[in-house]
Tab-separated table of C-alpha atoms (C1' of nucleotides) in Angstrom:
chain	number	residue	atom	x	y	z
A	1	MET	CA	-11.021	-14.502	-1.170
A	2	PRO	CA	-7.455	-13.523	-1.876
A	3	THR	CA	-6.489	-13.611	-5.537
A	4	PRO	CA	-3.006	-14.750	-6.622
A	5	HIS	CA	-2.154	-11.089	-7.143
A	6	ASP	CA	-3.247	-10.268	-3.619
A	7	VAL	CA	-0.998	-12.917	-2.149
A	8	ILE	CA	2.101	-11.886	-4.067
A	9	PHE	CA	1.665	-8.150	-3.659
A	10	SER	CA	0.984	-8.330	0.052
A	11	ALA	CA	3.842	-10.775	0.578
A	12	LEU	CA	6.297	-8.460	-1.144
A	13	ALA	CA	4.916	-5.241	0.318
A	14	ASP	CA	6.889	-5.448	3.542
A	15	PRO	CA	10.461	-4.152	3.029
A	16	THR	CA	12.074	-6.605	5.424
A	17	ARG	CA	10.318	-9.536	3.824
A	18	ARG	CA	11.097	-8.342	0.334
A	19	GLY	CA	14.723	-7.925	1.372
A	20	ILE	CA	14.840	-11.538	2.489
A	21	PHE	CA	13.385	-12.667	-0.804
A	22	GLU	CA	15.891	-10.543	-2.716
A	23	ARG	CA	18.758	-12.088	-0.776
A	24	LEU	CA	17.476	-15.530	-1.684
A	25	CYS	CA	17.189	-14.543	-5.339
A	26	ARG	CA	20.729	-13.207	-5.476
A	27	GLY	CA	22.536	-15.499	-3.085
A	28	GLY	CA	20.684	-18.744	-3.714
A	29	GLU	CA	19.839	-21.215	-0.990
A	30	GLN	CA	20.436	-19.927	2.551
A	31	THR	CA	19.695	-20.961	6.102
A	32	VAL	CA	17.485	-19.068	8.535
A	33	GLY	CA	20.560	-18.166	10.554
A	34	GLY	CA	22.335	-16.752	7.512
A	35	LEU	CA	19.292	-14.698	6.600
A	36	THR	CA	18.832	-13.498	10.166
A	37	ALA	CA	22.410	-12.232	10.307
A	38	LEU	CA	21.672	-9.494	7.774
A	39	ALA	CA	17.944	-9.016	8.183
A	40	GLY	CA	18.123	-6.458	10.974
A	41	VAL	CA	15.377	-8.200	12.938
A	42	SER	CA	15.220	-11.129	15.332
A	43	GLN	CA	15.292	-14.773	14.272
A	44	PRO	CA	11.613	-15.376	15.071
A	45	ALA	CA	10.720	-12.402	12.908
A	46	VAL	CA	12.713	-13.893	10.039
A	47	SER	CA	11.014	-17.254	10.520
A	48	LYS	CA	7.625	-15.572	10.366
A	49	HIS	CA	8.548	-13.731	7.178
A	50	LEU	CA	9.760	-16.961	5.642
A	51	GLY	CA	6.466	-18.552	6.606
A	52	VAL	CA	4.566	-15.837	4.760
A	53	LEU	CA	6.804	-16.159	1.712
A	54	LYS	CA	6.311	-19.915	1.768
A	55	LYS	CA	2.532	-19.632	1.948
A	56	ALA	CA	2.701	-17.254	-0.988
A	57	GLY	CA	4.678	-19.852	-2.923
A	58	LEU	CA	7.677	-17.566	-3.214
A	59	VAL	CA	10.144	-19.816	-1.397
A	60	LEU	CA	10.809	-23.499	-0.771
A	61	ASP	CA	12.250	-24.941	2.408
A	62	ARG	CA	14.512	-27.961	2.778
A	63	HIS	CA	15.311	-29.443	6.172
A	64	GLU	CA	18.825	-30.718	6.722
A	65	GLY	CA	19.678	-31.699	10.240
A	66	ARG	CA	18.832	-28.917	12.597
A	67	GLN	CA	18.871	-26.184	10.028
A	68	THR	CA	16.374	-25.236	7.351
A	69	HIS	CA	17.535	-24.070	3.944
A	70	TYR	CA	15.330	-21.733	1.935
A	71	THR	CA	15.382	-21.064	-1.801
A	72	ALA	CA	13.519	-18.556	-3.962
A	73	ARG	CA	10.884	-19.815	-6.402
A	74	ARG	CA	11.290	-17.158	-9.028
A	75	GLN	CA	8.571	-18.607	-11.224
A	76	ALA	CA	6.144	-17.471	-8.545
A	77	LEU	CA	6.755	-13.940	-9.812
A	78	ALA	CA	4.932	-14.812	-13.039
A	79	PRO	CA	1.569	-13.360	-11.900
A	80	LEU	CA	3.363	-10.117	-11.126
A	81	VAL	CA	4.814	-9.975	-14.621
A	82	ASP	CA	1.433	-10.817	-16.124
A	83	TRP	CA	-0.275	-8.108	-14.132
A	84	THR	CA	2.136	-5.355	-15.139
A	85	ARG	CA	1.937	-6.500	-18.744
A	86	GLN	CA	-1.845	-6.354	-18.603
A	87	MET	CA	-1.785	-2.820	-17.248
A	88	THR	CA	0.670	-1.601	-19.854
A	89	GLU	CA	-0.976	-3.514	-22.686
A	90	PHE	CA	-4.201	-1.636	-22.125
A	91	TRP	CA	-2.099	1.413	-22.554
A	92	GLU	CA	-0.602	0.452	-25.899
A	93	SER	CA	-3.858	-0.867	-27.308
A	94	ARG	CA	-5.555	2.392	-26.463
A	95	PHE	CA	-3.229	4.697	-28.362
A	96	ASP	CA	-1.961	3.368	-31.633
A	97	ASP	CA	-0.579	6.758	-32.563
A	98	LEU	CA	3.057	6.541	-31.528
A	99	ASP	CA	3.505	10.275	-31.153
A	100	ASP	CA	0.563	10.570	-28.823
A	101	LEU	CA	1.960	7.687	-26.825
A	102	LEU	CA	5.360	9.275	-26.465
A	103	LYS	CA	3.890	12.598	-25.461
A	104	ARG	CA	2.010	10.938	-22.663
A	105	MET	CA	5.162	9.183	-21.505
A	106	ASP	CA	6.868	12.521	-21.040
A	107	GLN	CA	4.412	14.091	-18.702
B	1	MET	CA	13.820	6.171	3.971
B	2	PRO	CA	11.373	4.529	1.606
B	3	THR	CA	12.873	3.335	-1.651
B	4	PRO	CA	10.959	3.661	-4.939
B	5	HIS	CA	10.209	-0.050	-4.692
B	6	ASP	CA	8.793	0.404	-1.219
B	7	VAL	CA	6.424	3.094	-2.384
B	8	ILE	CA	5.093	1.172	-5.370
B	9	PHE	CA	4.757	-2.169	-3.635
B	10	SER	CA	2.998	-0.761	-0.600
B	11	ALA	CA	0.739	1.386	-2.766
B	12	LEU	CA	-0.370	-1.618	-4.803
B	13	ALA	CA	-0.563	-4.041	-1.897
B	14	ASP	CA	-4.078	-3.067	-0.848
B	15	PRO	CA	-6.690	-4.838	-3.033
B	16	THR	CA	-9.138	-1.941	-3.068
B	17	ARG	CA	-6.437	0.519	-4.032
B	18	ARG	CA	-5.021	-1.789	-6.673
B	19	GLY	CA	-8.533	-2.261	-8.036
B	20	ILE	CA	-8.898	1.485	-8.431
B	21	PHE	CA	-5.592	1.680	-10.252
B	22	GLU	CA	-6.603	-1.204	-12.522
B	23	ARG	CA	-9.854	0.553	-13.383
B	24	LEU	CA	-7.897	3.655	-14.315
B	25	CYS	CA	-5.524	1.609	-16.444
B	26	ARG	CA	-8.347	-0.093	-18.325
B	27	GLY	CA	-10.969	2.619	-18.444
B	28	GLY	CA	-8.783	5.698	-18.769
B	29	GLU	CA	-9.515	8.983	-17.040
B	30	GLN	CA	-12.318	8.810	-14.473
B	31	THR	CA	-13.834	10.995	-11.783
B	32	VAL	CA	-13.844	10.224	-8.066
B	33	GLY	CA	-17.574	9.656	-8.225
B	34	GLY	CA	-17.227	7.166	-11.064
B	35	LEU	CA	-14.534	5.283	-9.207
B	36	THR	CA	-16.528	5.335	-5.981
B	37	ALA	CA	-19.536	3.789	-7.697
B	38	LEU	CA	-17.724	0.488	-8.228
B	39	ALA	CA	-15.122	0.576	-5.460
B	40	GLY	CA	-17.301	-0.975	-2.774
B	41	VAL	CA	-16.180	1.583	-0.206
B	42	SER	CA	-17.201	5.125	0.697
B	43	GLN	CA	-16.169	8.205	-1.247
B	44	PRO	CA	-13.731	9.431	1.426
B	45	ALA	CA	-12.046	6.036	1.342
B	46	VAL	CA	-11.638	6.320	-2.415
B	47	SER	CA	-10.223	9.820	-2.040
B	48	LYS	CA	-7.674	8.551	0.442
B	49	HIS	CA	-6.649	5.719	-1.844
B	50	LEU	CA	-6.276	8.143	-4.710
B	51	GLY	CA	-4.117	10.305	-2.466
B	52	VAL	CA	-1.812	7.370	-1.778
B	53	LEU	CA	-1.634	6.483	-5.464
B	54	LYS	CA	-0.870	10.099	-6.283
B	55	LYS	CA	1.944	10.293	-3.736
B	56	ALA	CA	3.348	7.107	-5.220
B	57	GLY	CA	3.305	8.760	-8.627
B	58	LEU	CA	0.895	6.167	-9.986
B	59	VAL	CA	-1.882	8.592	-10.909
B	60	LEU	CA	-2.369	12.185	-12.001
B	61	ASP	CA	-5.286	14.405	-11.060
B	62	ARG	CA	-6.933	17.113	-13.113
B	63	HIS	CA	-9.487	19.493	-11.643
B	64	GLU	CA	-12.414	20.475	-13.815
B	65	GLY	CA	-15.150	22.415	-12.140
B	66	ARG	CA	-16.292	20.621	-9.062
B	67	GLN	CA	-15.024	17.218	-10.075
B	68	THR	CA	-11.538	15.768	-10.146
B	69	HIS	CA	-10.448	13.482	-12.951
B	70	TYR	CA	-7.751	10.893	-12.322
B	71	THR	CA	-5.567	9.074	-14.829
B	72	ALA	CA	-3.080	6.236	-14.446
B	73	ARG	CA	0.633	6.941	-14.972
B	74	ARG	CA	1.631	3.549	-16.274
B	75	GLN	CA	5.263	4.544	-16.642
B	76	ALA	CA	5.377	4.584	-12.847
B	77	LEU	CA	5.262	0.789	-13.033
B	78	ALA	CA	8.778	0.797	-14.489
B	79	PRO	CA	10.519	0.155	-11.141
B	80	LEU	CA	8.281	-2.859	-10.680
B	81	VAL	CA	9.304	-4.253	-14.051
B	82	ASP	CA	12.952	-3.536	-13.311
B	83	TRP	CA	12.741	-5.275	-9.959
B	84	THR	CA	11.180	-8.457	-11.317
B	85	ARG	CA	13.686	-8.513	-14.154
B	86	GLN	CA	16.534	-8.152	-11.663
B	87	MET	CA	15.262	-11.066	-9.610
B	88	THR	CA	14.829	-13.318	-12.629
B	89	GLU	CA	18.072	-12.209	-14.249
B	90	PHE	CA	20.048	-13.401	-11.273
B	91	TRP	CA	18.350	-16.663	-11.901
B	92	GLU	CA	19.364	-17.013	-15.532
B	93	SER	CA	22.917	-15.846	-14.997
B	94	ARG	CA	23.344	-18.481	-12.331
B	95	PHE	CA	22.405	-21.480	-14.455
B	96	ASP	CA	23.551	-21.321	-18.014
B	97	ASP	CA	22.641	-24.950	-18.547
B	98	LEU	CA	19.202	-24.773	-20.103
B	99	ASP	CA	18.164	-28.236	-18.991
B	100	ASP	CA	18.980	-27.505	-15.393
B	101	LEU	CA	17.026	-24.294	-15.698
B	102	LEU	CA	13.958	-25.996	-17.067
B	103	LYS	CA	14.060	-28.690	-14.430
B	104	ARG	CA	14.029	-26.053	-11.741
B	105	MET	CA	11.061	-24.354	-13.385
B	106	ASP	CA	9.058	-27.561	-13.077
B	107	GLN	CA	9.355	-28.057	-9.386
C	1	DC	C1'	23.513	-38.230	29.017
C	2	DT	C1'	24.038	-33.395	28.867
C	3	DA	C1'	24.756	-29.152	26.815
C	4	DA	C1'	24.610	-26.280	23.028
C	5	DT	C1'	22.714	-25.018	18.655
C	6	DA	C1'	19.000	-24.135	14.997
C	7	DT	C1'	14.493	-23.231	14.052
C	8	DA	C1'	9.636	-22.805	14.917
C	9	DT	C1'	5.793	-21.479	17.730
C	10	DA	C1'	3.284	-19.025	21.460
C	11	DA	C1'	1.906	-15.047	23.650
C	12	DC	C1'	1.938	-10.452	23.860
C	13	DT	C1'	2.355	-5.423	22.320
C	14	DG	C1'	2.354	-1.128	19.670
C	15	DC	C1'	1.446	1.094	15.675
C	16	DG	C1'	0.148	1.731	11.024
C	17	DT	C1'	-3.693	1.842	8.165
C	18	DG	C1'	-8.098	1.059	5.955
C	19	DG	C1'	-12.625	1.833	7.086
C	20	DT	C1'	-16.341	4.803	8.850
C	21	DT	C1'	-19.218	9.373	9.737
C	22	DA	C1'	-19.110	14.305	9.924
C	23	DT	C1'	-17.803	18.437	7.971
C	24	DG	C1'	-15.573	22.068	5.184
C	25	DG	C1'	-14.516	24.434	0.712
C	26	DG	C1'	-15.365	25.158	-3.788
C	27	DT	C1'	-18.602	24.903	-7.968
C	28	DT	C1'	-22.759	24.626	-10.587
C	29	DA	C1'	-27.881	25.112	-10.765
C	30	DA	C1'	-32.358	27.382	-9.660
D	1	DT	C1'	-28.489	33.962	-3.005
D	2	DT	C1'	-29.581	29.672	-1.857
D	3	DA	C1'	-29.457	24.944	-2.536
D	4	DA	C1'	-27.509	20.886	-4.328
D	5	DC	C1'	-23.436	18.670	-5.662
D	6	DC	C1'	-18.409	16.915	-5.808
D	7	DC	C1'	-14.501	16.134	-3.530
D	8	DA	C1'	-11.108	16.471	0.258
D	9	DT	C1'	-10.029	16.591	5.046
D	10	DA	C1'	-10.742	15.760	10.026
D	11	DA	C1'	-11.558	12.835	13.704
D	12	DC	C1'	-12.171	8.561	15.236
D	13	DC	C1'	-12.196	3.383	15.528
D	14	DA	C1'	-11.022	-1.453	14.876
D	15	DC	C1'	-8.098	-4.682	13.296
D	16	DG	C1'	-4.070	-6.684	11.285
D	17	DC	C1'	0.515	-7.273	11.465
D	18	DA	C1'	5.426	-6.751	12.235
D	19	DG	C1'	8.106	-6.730	16.024
D	20	DT	C1'	9.526	-8.442	20.596
D	21	DT	C1'	10.681	-12.118	24.488
D	22	DA	C1'	10.008	-16.641	26.118
D	23	DT	C1'	9.632	-21.318	25.209
D	24	DA	C1'	9.159	-25.798	22.769
D	25	DT	C1'	11.230	-29.197	19.583
D	26	DA	C1'	14.708	-31.316	17.317
D	27	DT	C1'	19.454	-32.192	16.201
D	28	DT	C1'	24.420	-32.175	16.836
D	29	DA	C1'	28.524	-31.946	19.947
D	30	DG	C1'	31.158	-33.247	24.109
DNA sequence: CTAATATATAACTGCGTGGTTATGGGTTAA
DNA sequence: TTAACCCATAACCACGCAGTTATATATTAG
């Protein structure tokens, strides 16, 4: 039973796949061909990565003629933000002494 | 050449390993035995996971007698926060029309 | 209609990795 | 000193997955 965190973390763990997602975040909507050009892997590999990202809810696809345009769903990163905030919140709630907190940040 | 993002993402991708890190974040310093008790895997497996987390800079170890105490280095999550902020910042800078932005959040 | 293009899928492969058991090295207890 | 304990490492295994090539499907171009 994969949790939402599982899905997002594992989807973004692979460097190639994360690179594709980053390109979509920066460059906006792009076709598979455009993504393949700079991905450093074959077109089928890119299609598979896009499939994983889509299943994880990180991208949307739009078919137009014989090409497929993909866009990043940045809101899908919300669980990631929540998770990191949870981890760091436990931190802050544990040490209310600011000095102690700063000392621990330095180590 | 693994980037800092690579290291953190791949270290946190595995559910068991991420669970161990979460326990350290919530519960503070804990021994290998304590972590093993609730990890659902063998002690050597836990030790290996802790080794990966340590190499990623996500935990610190402290030897005391015959047991090893581990603590979470939450500051090591900073690259993760930076990365998500980068991805979402590109978003906001692209659409300065708030309505357009909200519409896209709904899809 | 035919050829070329764009993408997805199938089938296969190699390797990384998470798991195990067995063992070693160091530390406390008897 | 000997035994029990804690942890790390070694050696091995099984499986998942990222990559490939080949092919199917669909759409545009000639």
